[in-house]
Amino acid sequence: MNKMTVERIIPAWKWLKTYSLGDLQNDTAASLIFTIMVIPQSLAYAMLAGLPAITGLYASILPSILYSIFGTSRTLAVGPVALTSVMTASAILPFAASGSEHYATIAILLALMSGVLLLVLSLFRLGFLTNLMSHPVISGFISATALIVIIGQFKYLLGIESEGDTLIPLVTSLYRHLSETNSPTLILSIISIGSLLIMRSHFSSFLIKIGCSKHTVKLIGKSGPVFVVVFATLAVAILSLDKMGVSIIGAVPTTLPKIQLGNVTLAMVKELIPSTILISIVGFVGSVSVAQTYAAKHRQDIDPNQELTGLGLANIGSALSGAFPVTGGFSRTVLNAESGATSPMTGIITAVLIFLTLLFLTPLFFYLPKAILASIISISMMKLISVQDLRHLWRFSKKEAILLLITFFAVLIEGMETGLIVGVCLSLLFFLWHTSHPHIAIVGRVPGTEHFRNVQRFTVETHQSVLTVRIDENLFFANARILEERLQQVVSENKEVKHLILMCTAVNMIDASALQSLEKIFTRLADAGVQLHLSEVKGPVMDKLKDTQLLKELNGEVFLTQHQAIKALEGCQV
């Protein structure tokens, strides 16, 4: 196995060759800061997935190590993230009650299935399939999911019971139990949310005012939520708020969980396949987007297919850890980068530090109130609701803005899986409609140049007996008939035309249906006494056409450029 092959299979080999003691010192310091900040987030996202909060730490160890070795991003932090956590809960709830042993088993199975699916996609280099999810669909899906998550956290913020995973059942259930609100929990929630918002906006400024160095501010400027978590936990412990109805994490296991897949059936696996596909694809799309953003900043390369491998192994590692599906998260990666991470070694060191936390510091989580975790989740989710996206799309493309809204409301009303499927299907239908209605223009020569432009947009030179039609789309089954009808129309409207040039500048592909249509067009034009010519046909298209009956029987010519075609034909008087 040569050097290039090793680096392709194990990307860590590339950066480890130049890794120094100085790099290790920097990454250790960054990992310490990152670990302190990411622990509350991991606990919160496990709770969001419907699992014991400590599971979030299980999902932050082995997955982080495996991605650091097999992933291609130097900055991406892999672990529990909000979106995949809530999708996990949505996928499992039809099969088991949240908090049950069976629920945890299905979460492990989901992580395993997601990992295997991502590895299969990597093996067949199918990363391009994620391109089927357009930006409006992703934006509408994420915004609606974030809103559902925020509403779902109200039961923890108010200290009440509620059920449902879509908008109407959630709101109805919350309203029904609103009178049961626990006052200490509500007060703690209001103080926690207010403190988190103040810390997010002003903590760095406060550090600067008290004389902290820029380096210190950069290191701990984002760690404000950690202080809020510590103070909230101390308040619950000192004031015995748990005895007043404030829900806490409670005792956590001191050993890693045992994996029990005895209750898994083939029927269950089949029913989980749609959820597995959605969790895997959504997670991968988000992860690669974040990775490419940071790679561009540091002029590094990202290999999407190797990312599939890294994320696939990370999810298998999460399953082996008794946890749930993971991926690369935006907020997690921002924390990692701003902590000073310079290489994937931070992921490995962070995993070790979290493992040590599990072994020795879990008693500190006993009085951690669930309300503070719900507050962290709610504030994180608020950043994902993008009204600005809708405004931009409405100005740029109302069709795409409508697609965003349809996806948004479908997710709210029918659930994440249905909403995403509706959005993807509609985006594909919009694409097919667009390509089946190509822009077809009559063009003429811009005076004094060799350029040809649309007669409706420019002042151009035309010739009575020579008509040039430009099609701005590939020719395939969906638009072949449209081309036939349009050419027949323009010829019937221009009775003196003797030469019709089909300008193929934008045509990169012609399928069998389009070829058949071109042959029909040629026959009809010939019957009408009009010669058909082609110009600016691209090499790959010409390779497909050269042995066809169309070129063998064509009564016109194939010109290299449109300018040559006009020079040759505009003097012809047939």
XYZ file of C-alpha atoms in Angstrom:
574
model
C 0.000 0.000 0.000
C 1.606 3.278 -1.126
C 1.742 6.560 0.760
C -1.107 8.216 -1.191
C -3.428 5.271 -0.545
C -2.726 5.335 3.206
C -3.433 9.098 3.354
C -6.658 8.634 1.399
C -7.937 5.858 3.688
C -6.615 7.387 6.923
C -6.470 11.187 6.458
C -5.018 11.595 9.966
C -1.739 10.154 8.640
C -1.211 13.328 6.619
C -1.355 15.806 9.519
C 0.260 13.472 12.069
C 3.494 13.440 10.014
C 4.104 17.120 10.771
C 2.518 17.194 14.232
C 4.808 18.717 16.888
C 4.978 18.994 20.677
C 3.974 22.657 20.363
C 0.865 21.631 18.423
C 0.011 19.135 21.168
C 0.304 21.811 23.857
C -1.955 24.201 21.923
C -4.515 21.490 21.168
C -4.542 20.324 24.798
C -5.323 23.851 26.009
C -8.018 24.243 23.324
C -9.504 20.840 24.181
C -9.754 21.722 27.865
C -11.741 24.883 27.080
C -13.838 23.097 24.454
C -14.656 20.194 26.794
C -15.895 22.522 29.539
C -18.154 24.336 27.069
C -19.438 21.308 25.148
C -20.438 19.121 28.103
C -23.655 21.067 28.929
C -24.534 21.115 25.220
C -24.019 17.353 24.880
C -26.169 16.687 27.934
C -28.904 18.933 26.549
C -28.951 17.272 23.133
C -29.183 13.790 24.637
C -32.244 14.957 26.545
C -33.581 16.360 23.277
C -33.167 12.886 21.746
C -35.360 11.491 24.554
C -32.450 9.731 26.254
C -30.785 10.160 29.662
C -28.669 13.340 29.534
C -25.469 11.412 30.283
C -25.860 9.605 26.931
C -24.716 12.829 25.289
C -21.281 12.272 26.811
C -21.197 8.660 25.601
C -21.879 10.016 22.103
C -18.969 12.455 22.389
C -16.109 10.010 22.977
C -15.609 7.232 20.414
C -17.342 9.135 17.545
C -15.011 12.091 18.075
C -11.921 9.854 18.004
C -13.008 7.958 14.888
C -13.881 11.112 12.947
C -10.567 12.722 13.920
C -8.755 9.765 12.350
C -10.915 9.155 9.269
C -12.455 12.587 8.531
C -10.867 15.200 6.283
C -11.795 18.406 8.134
C -9.212 19.876 10.525
C -11.886 21.805 12.450
C -15.201 19.916 12.333
C -16.358 18.691 15.762
C -18.484 15.539 15.644
C -20.933 14.560 18.351
C -24.565 15.105 19.382
C -26.236 17.988 17.521
C -29.708 19.454 17.891
C -31.138 18.527 14.505
C -30.180 14.835 14.479
C -31.163 14.562 18.151
C -34.710 15.738 17.545
C -34.949 13.580 14.405
C -33.822 10.624 16.498
C -36.588 11.252 19.026
C -39.154 11.612 16.250
C -38.042 8.313 14.694
C -38.120 6.302 17.937
C -41.292 7.576 19.632
C -43.651 5.458 17.447
C -41.852 2.333 18.712
C -41.110 2.982 22.387
C -41.720 5.329 25.317
C -39.034 7.916 25.967
C -36.692 6.861 28.777
C -37.400 3.146 28.459
C -34.735 0.513 27.853
C -36.352 -0.378 24.527
C -36.153 3.304 23.495
C -32.400 3.310 24.178
C -32.003 0.089 22.186
C -33.677 1.610 19.130
C -31.484 4.727 19.438
C -28.398 2.488 19.319
C -29.852 0.645 16.321
C -30.494 3.961 14.532
C -26.872 5.020 15.065
C -25.652 1.668 13.751
C -27.922 1.772 10.690
C -26.950 5.381 9.975
C -23.265 4.476 10.149
C -23.678 1.516 7.800
C -25.714 3.593 5.324
C -23.083 6.354 5.251
C -20.334 3.776 4.664
C -22.330 2.238 1.795
C -22.795 5.702 0.239
C -19.056 6.264 0.605
C -18.205 2.878 -0.933
C -20.256 3.674 -4.040
C -19.221 7.355 -3.971
C -22.838 8.495 -3.792
C -22.299 11.692 -1.855
C -23.793 13.622 -4.766
C -27.255 12.293 -3.835
C -27.396 14.876 -1.069
C -27.604 17.548 -3.777
C -31.251 16.557 -4.196
C -31.951 18.617 -1.081
C -32.189 22.210 -2.260
C -31.463 25.221 -0.077
C -35.153 26.246 0.324
C -36.054 22.715 1.445
C -33.195 22.565 3.955
C -33.966 26.072 5.257
C -37.704 25.378 5.657
C -37.020 22.007 7.279
C -34.488 23.369 9.783
C -36.607 26.400 10.732
C -39.736 24.296 11.314
C -37.808 21.648 13.242
C -36.213 24.327 15.419
C -39.646 25.815 16.182
C -41.050 22.409 17.134
C -38.029 21.782 19.366
C -38.470 25.125 21.153
C -42.172 24.449 21.772
C -41.275 20.938 22.935
C -38.920 22.383 25.585
C -41.744 24.269 27.278
C -42.627 21.195 29.348
C -39.179 21.384 30.963
C -39.223 25.177 31.230
C -42.636 25.122 32.931
C -42.212 21.862 34.845
C -45.303 20.221 33.323
C -46.173 17.164 31.244
C -46.906 17.356 27.500
C -47.023 15.006 24.529
C -46.766 15.267 20.756
C -44.100 15.751 18.120
C -45.907 18.120 15.727
C -47.255 21.625 16.230
C -50.951 21.046 16.936
C -50.608 18.131 19.426
C -47.762 19.926 21.212
C -49.604 23.211 21.617
C -52.846 21.461 22.595
C -51.078 19.359 25.211
C -49.195 22.339 26.661
C -52.406 24.342 26.924
C -54.156 21.463 28.680
C -51.419 21.198 31.334
C -50.627 24.908 31.633
C -52.402 25.217 34.987
C -49.948 22.656 36.430
C -46.951 24.978 35.926
C -44.335 24.611 38.657
C -43.470 28.128 39.895
C -39.860 27.431 41.041
C -39.141 25.776 37.663
C -40.640 28.731 35.765
C -38.613 31.258 37.783
C -35.426 29.225 37.290
C -36.146 28.982 33.539
C -36.688 32.744 33.164
C -33.489 33.521 35.082
C -31.547 30.881 33.100
C -32.713 32.109 29.683
C -32.082 35.734 30.623
C -28.612 34.892 31.958
C -27.713 32.840 28.878
C -28.798 35.659 26.556
C -26.833 38.237 28.568
C -23.763 35.981 28.661
C -23.949 35.399 24.915
C -24.123 39.114 24.159
C -22.014 40.732 26.876
C -19.692 38.193 28.533
C -16.766 38.905 26.205
C -17.245 42.664 26.661
C -17.311 42.173 30.434
C -14.024 40.260 30.334
C -12.421 43.068 28.333
C -13.695 45.700 30.808
C -12.182 43.906 33.799
C -8.813 43.854 32.055
C -8.574 40.344 30.620
C -6.137 39.898 27.744
C -7.350 39.307 24.193
C -6.045 35.749 24.406
C -8.078 35.093 27.581
C -11.183 36.640 26.064
C -10.779 34.482 22.966
C -10.364 31.357 25.092
C -13.254 31.777 27.540
C -15.415 34.422 25.863
C -17.855 31.732 24.702
C -17.911 29.860 28.010
C -20.598 32.047 29.607
C -23.209 29.231 29.512
C -20.882 27.075 31.613
C -21.081 29.593 34.480
C -24.878 29.727 34.176
C -25.033 25.913 34.363
C -22.765 25.864 37.437
C -24.737 28.567 39.267
C -28.102 26.963 38.398
C -26.894 23.578 39.660
C -25.574 25.122 42.890
C -28.857 27.005 43.381
C -30.866 23.783 43.078
C -28.554 21.962 45.491
C -28.337 24.737 48.102
C -31.999 25.740 48.030
C -33.257 22.137 47.673
C -35.323 23.177 44.653
C -35.618 19.532 43.595
C -37.891 19.005 46.611
C -40.065 21.869 45.321
C -40.722 20.160 41.992
C -37.702 21.268 39.943
C -36.740 18.304 37.751
C -33.038 17.364 37.910
C -30.740 14.918 36.142
C -30.341 12.840 39.300
C -27.978 9.926 39.749
C -26.048 8.984 36.644
C -24.364 5.653 35.919
C -20.651 5.430 36.644
C -20.022 2.763 34.008
C -20.550 2.641 30.266
C -23.923 1.144 29.190
C -24.338 -2.428 28.049
C -25.551 -2.784 24.478
C -28.654 -4.977 24.273
C -30.044 -5.579 20.812
C -32.020 -8.694 21.689
C -35.383 -7.019 21.051
C -34.470 -5.885 17.562
C -36.489 -7.529 14.767
C -36.175 -7.449 10.997
C -39.568 -5.708 10.760
C -38.330 -2.937 13.062
C -35.196 -2.484 10.971
C -37.317 -2.141 7.825
C -39.570 0.452 9.457
C -36.549 2.471 10.603
C -34.999 2.661 7.130
C -36.781 5.905 6.067
C -35.756 7.624 9.317
C -32.218 6.325 8.932
C -31.968 7.761 5.429
C -33.273 11.172 6.524
C -31.069 11.389 9.622
C -28.003 10.319 7.635
C -28.565 12.639 4.679
C -29.564 15.685 6.730
C -26.647 15.122 9.091
C -24.193 14.670 6.233
C -25.386 17.760 4.343
C -25.094 19.929 7.449
C -21.745 18.465 8.407
C -20.143 18.920 4.987
C -21.490 22.484 4.729
C -19.836 23.400 8.039
C -16.623 21.557 7.137
C -16.360 23.291 3.753
C -16.967 26.702 5.339
C -14.019 26.309 7.694
C -11.866 24.584 5.085
C -12.305 27.582 2.764
C -11.157 29.942 5.543
C -7.934 27.968 6.032
C -7.419 26.966 2.371
C -7.839 23.277 3.118
C -9.504 20.504 1.126
C -12.597 18.507 2.039
C -13.342 15.159 0.381
C -17.129 14.594 0.620
C -16.846 10.856 0.011
C -14.211 10.464 2.731
C -16.468 12.544 4.973
C -19.106 9.867 4.463
C -16.577 7.330 5.737
C -15.587 9.445 8.733
C -19.192 10.157 9.735
C -20.214 6.543 9.077
C -17.521 5.210 11.408
C -18.400 7.899 13.969
C -22.012 6.687 14.038
C -20.946 3.065 14.365
C -18.712 4.199 17.236
C -21.710 5.935 18.817
C -23.734 2.722 18.557
C -20.908 0.755 20.186
C -20.918 3.368 22.974
C -24.614 2.819 23.627
C -25.558 6.222 22.237
C -27.489 7.710 19.302
C -26.781 9.187 15.807
C -24.135 11.920 15.667
C -22.787 14.294 13.062
C -20.727 17.461 12.695
C -22.579 20.415 14.198
C -22.271 24.132 13.469
C -22.341 25.381 17.070
C -20.088 22.527 18.205
C -17.573 23.347 15.471
C -17.694 27.078 16.234
C -16.862 26.299 19.871
C -14.027 24.033 18.738
C -12.552 26.643 16.394
C -12.873 29.508 18.851
C -11.264 27.420 21.585
C -8.123 27.504 19.454
C -8.228 24.069 17.792
C -5.572 23.695 15.090
C -5.913 20.007 14.177
C -8.200 16.987 14.612
C -6.096 16.053 17.660
C -8.453 18.283 19.664
C -11.230 15.779 18.953
C -9.126 12.948 20.376
C -8.012 14.894 23.456
C -11.571 16.129 24.077
C -12.816 12.538 23.939
C -10.248 11.539 26.582
C -11.262 14.456 28.830
C -14.974 13.594 28.512
C -14.179 9.961 29.302
C -12.351 11.054 32.474
C -15.359 13.242 33.320
C -17.620 10.192 33.025
C -15.389 8.143 35.283
C -14.780 10.670 38.046
C -17.080 13.712 37.834
C -20.570 12.363 37.171
C -21.746 13.023 40.781
C -21.455 16.741 39.969
C -24.357 16.378 37.515
C -26.831 15.131 40.155
C -28.479 18.528 40.820
C -28.235 19.766 37.225
C -31.787 21.049 36.459
C -33.411 19.940 33.246
C -34.744 23.488 32.855
C -31.224 24.839 32.255
C -30.637 22.209 29.557
C -33.977 23.135 27.980
C -32.898 26.781 28.072
C -29.631 25.953 26.280
C -31.534 23.973 23.648
C -34.140 26.719 23.113
C -31.557 29.462 22.641
C -29.524 27.277 20.266
C -32.649 26.507 18.251
C -33.675 30.166 18.000
C -30.577 30.806 15.888
C -31.753 28.181 13.382
C -35.059 29.896 12.589
C -34.151 32.031 9.587
C -36.722 34.636 8.582
C -33.974 36.342 6.582
C -33.753 33.344 4.268
C -37.439 33.694 3.398
C -37.045 37.419 2.716
C -34.067 36.879 0.411
C -35.798 34.074 -1.472
C -39.008 36.078 -1.839
C -37.040 38.849 -3.538
C -34.940 36.474 -5.638
C -37.363 33.673 -6.540
C -40.950 33.527 -5.293
C -41.270 29.900 -6.424
C -38.401 28.877 -4.159
C -39.805 30.993 -1.313
C -43.112 29.137 -1.684
C -41.187 25.826 -1.650
C -39.576 26.900 1.650
C -42.977 27.766 3.146
C -44.583 24.508 2.010
C -41.715 22.508 3.548
C -41.914 24.598 6.732
C -45.649 24.050 7.274
C -45.511 20.392 6.201
C -42.886 19.731 8.899
C -44.907 21.655 11.507
C -48.184 19.905 10.757
C -47.224 16.437 9.506
C -43.799 15.863 11.052
C -40.171 15.957 9.985
C -40.062 12.911 7.730
C -43.222 13.785 5.819
C -42.239 17.450 5.574
C -38.787 16.693 4.218
C -40.119 14.177 1.693
C -42.725 16.717 0.531
C -40.028 19.371 0.169
C -37.639 17.143 -1.782
C -40.399 15.885 -4.091
C -41.619 19.431 -4.777
C -38.098 20.695 -5.462
C -37.602 17.870 -7.978
C -40.968 18.710 -9.587
C -39.961 22.384 -9.782
C -36.699 21.332 -11.427
C -38.494 19.134 -13.937
C -40.973 21.912 -14.706
C -38.122 24.371 -15.251
C -36.131 22.070 -17.524
C -39.252 21.000 -19.410
C -39.998 24.657 -20.207
C -36.614 25.789 -21.519
C -35.837 29.325 -22.550
C -35.932 29.376 -26.360
C -34.930 32.632 -28.036
C -34.724 33.971 -31.586
C -31.308 35.624 -31.827
C -29.573 38.072 -34.120
C -26.086 39.524 -34.501
C -25.073 42.543 -32.416
C -23.976 45.129 -35.087
C -20.227 45.211 -35.704
C -19.537 42.084 -33.609
C -19.589 38.298 -33.789
C -21.941 38.090 -30.813
C -25.548 36.915 -31.043
C -28.262 37.956 -28.600
C -32.020 37.693 -28.026
C -33.943 39.917 -30.476
C -36.317 40.912 -27.639
C -33.527 42.235 -25.425
C -31.013 43.780 -27.848
C -30.915 45.760 -31.053
C -29.565 43.157 -33.453
C -29.200 42.385 -37.168
C -31.418 39.661 -38.652
C -32.012 38.293 -42.138
C -35.398 37.509 -43.658
C -34.449 34.111 -45.044
C -32.175 33.006 -42.156
C -33.622 32.421 -38.694
C -31.517 31.457 -35.666
C -33.115 29.847 -32.626
C -31.105 29.322 -29.434
C -32.203 26.792 -26.814
C -30.799 27.397 -23.339
C -31.175 23.919 -21.895
C -30.137 20.314 -22.376
C -32.405 18.414 -24.740
C -34.129 15.430 -23.155
C -37.491 13.691 -22.925
C -39.125 16.340 -20.716
C -38.619 19.239 -23.146
C -38.370 17.503 -26.531
C -42.016 18.157 -27.448
C -41.750 21.793 -26.307
C -38.846 22.298 -28.727
C -40.843 20.715 -31.565
C -43.828 22.985 -30.949
C -41.732 26.137 -30.561
C -39.766 25.614 -33.786
C -42.934 24.830 -35.706
C -44.457 28.036 -34.332
C -41.524 30.314 -35.257
C -41.356 28.877 -38.791
C -45.077 29.374 -39.314
C -44.738 32.984 -38.094
C -41.828 33.701 -40.484
C -43.050 32.672 -43.940
C -39.905 33.838 -45.799
C -37.481 31.680 -43.819
C -35.434 29.240 -45.906
C -32.713 28.400 -43.378
C -33.262 27.585 -39.698
C -30.155 27.452 -37.500
C -30.484 25.682 -34.147
C -27.844 27.339 -31.953
C -26.692 24.749 -29.394
C -24.403 26.829 -27.164
C -26.088 25.718 -23.921
C -26.814 22.124 -24.951
C -24.584 19.695 -23.049
C -26.645 16.558 -23.543
C -29.173 15.108 -25.996
C -31.070 11.944 -25.094
C -32.901 9.491 -27.384
C -36.255 11.253 -27.058
C -34.739 14.593 -28.029
C -32.927 12.985 -30.965
C -36.215 11.589 -32.213
C -37.770 15.056 -31.911
C -34.899 16.607 -33.874
C -35.470 14.042 -36.627
C -39.186 14.968 -36.722
C -38.280 18.662 -36.838
C -35.904 18.039 -39.723
C -38.572 16.102 -41.681
C -41.248 18.769 -41.125
C -38.887 21.609 -42.062
C -37.770 19.756 -45.184
C -41.411 19.310 -46.214
C -41.859 23.057 -45.758
C -38.805 23.812 -47.901
C -36.639 24.914 -44.960
C -33.097 23.667 -44.404
C -32.066 22.814 -40.827
C -28.563 23.756 -39.664
C -26.793 23.292 -36.341
C -24.191 25.635 -34.853
C -21.852 25.612 -31.845
C -22.498 21.949 -31.073
C -20.262 20.841 -28.196
C -17.801 17.972 -28.619
C -19.514 15.390 -26.370
C -22.880 16.136 -28.026
C -21.323 15.865 -31.490
C -19.804 12.514 -30.526
C -23.314 11.249 -29.756
C -24.792 12.641 -32.980
C -22.119 11.724 -35.524
C -23.392 8.208 -36.274
C -27.107 9.034 -36.102
C -29.585 9.119 -38.940
C -30.140 12.819 -38.260
C -26.668 13.880 -39.415
C -26.625 11.373 -42.254
C -29.818 12.835 -43.755
C -29.457 16.464 -42.635
C -30.055 18.809 -45.599
C -28.176 21.634 -43.900
C -24.743 21.914 -42.309
C -23.151 21.742 -38.860
C -21.202 24.976 -38.261
C -18.437 25.398 -35.715
C -19.622 28.880 -34.748
C -22.777 30.907 -35.212
C -20.776 33.628 -36.946
C -19.595 31.150 -39.605
C -23.174 29.961 -40.087
C -24.476 33.481 -40.712
C -21.612 34.367 -43.061
C -22.284 31.240 -45.099
C -26.076 31.574 -45.223
C -27.116 35.217 -45.116
C -26.185 35.680 -48.788
C -28.136 32.603 -49.852
C -31.400 33.244 -51.650
C -33.162 29.969 -52.187
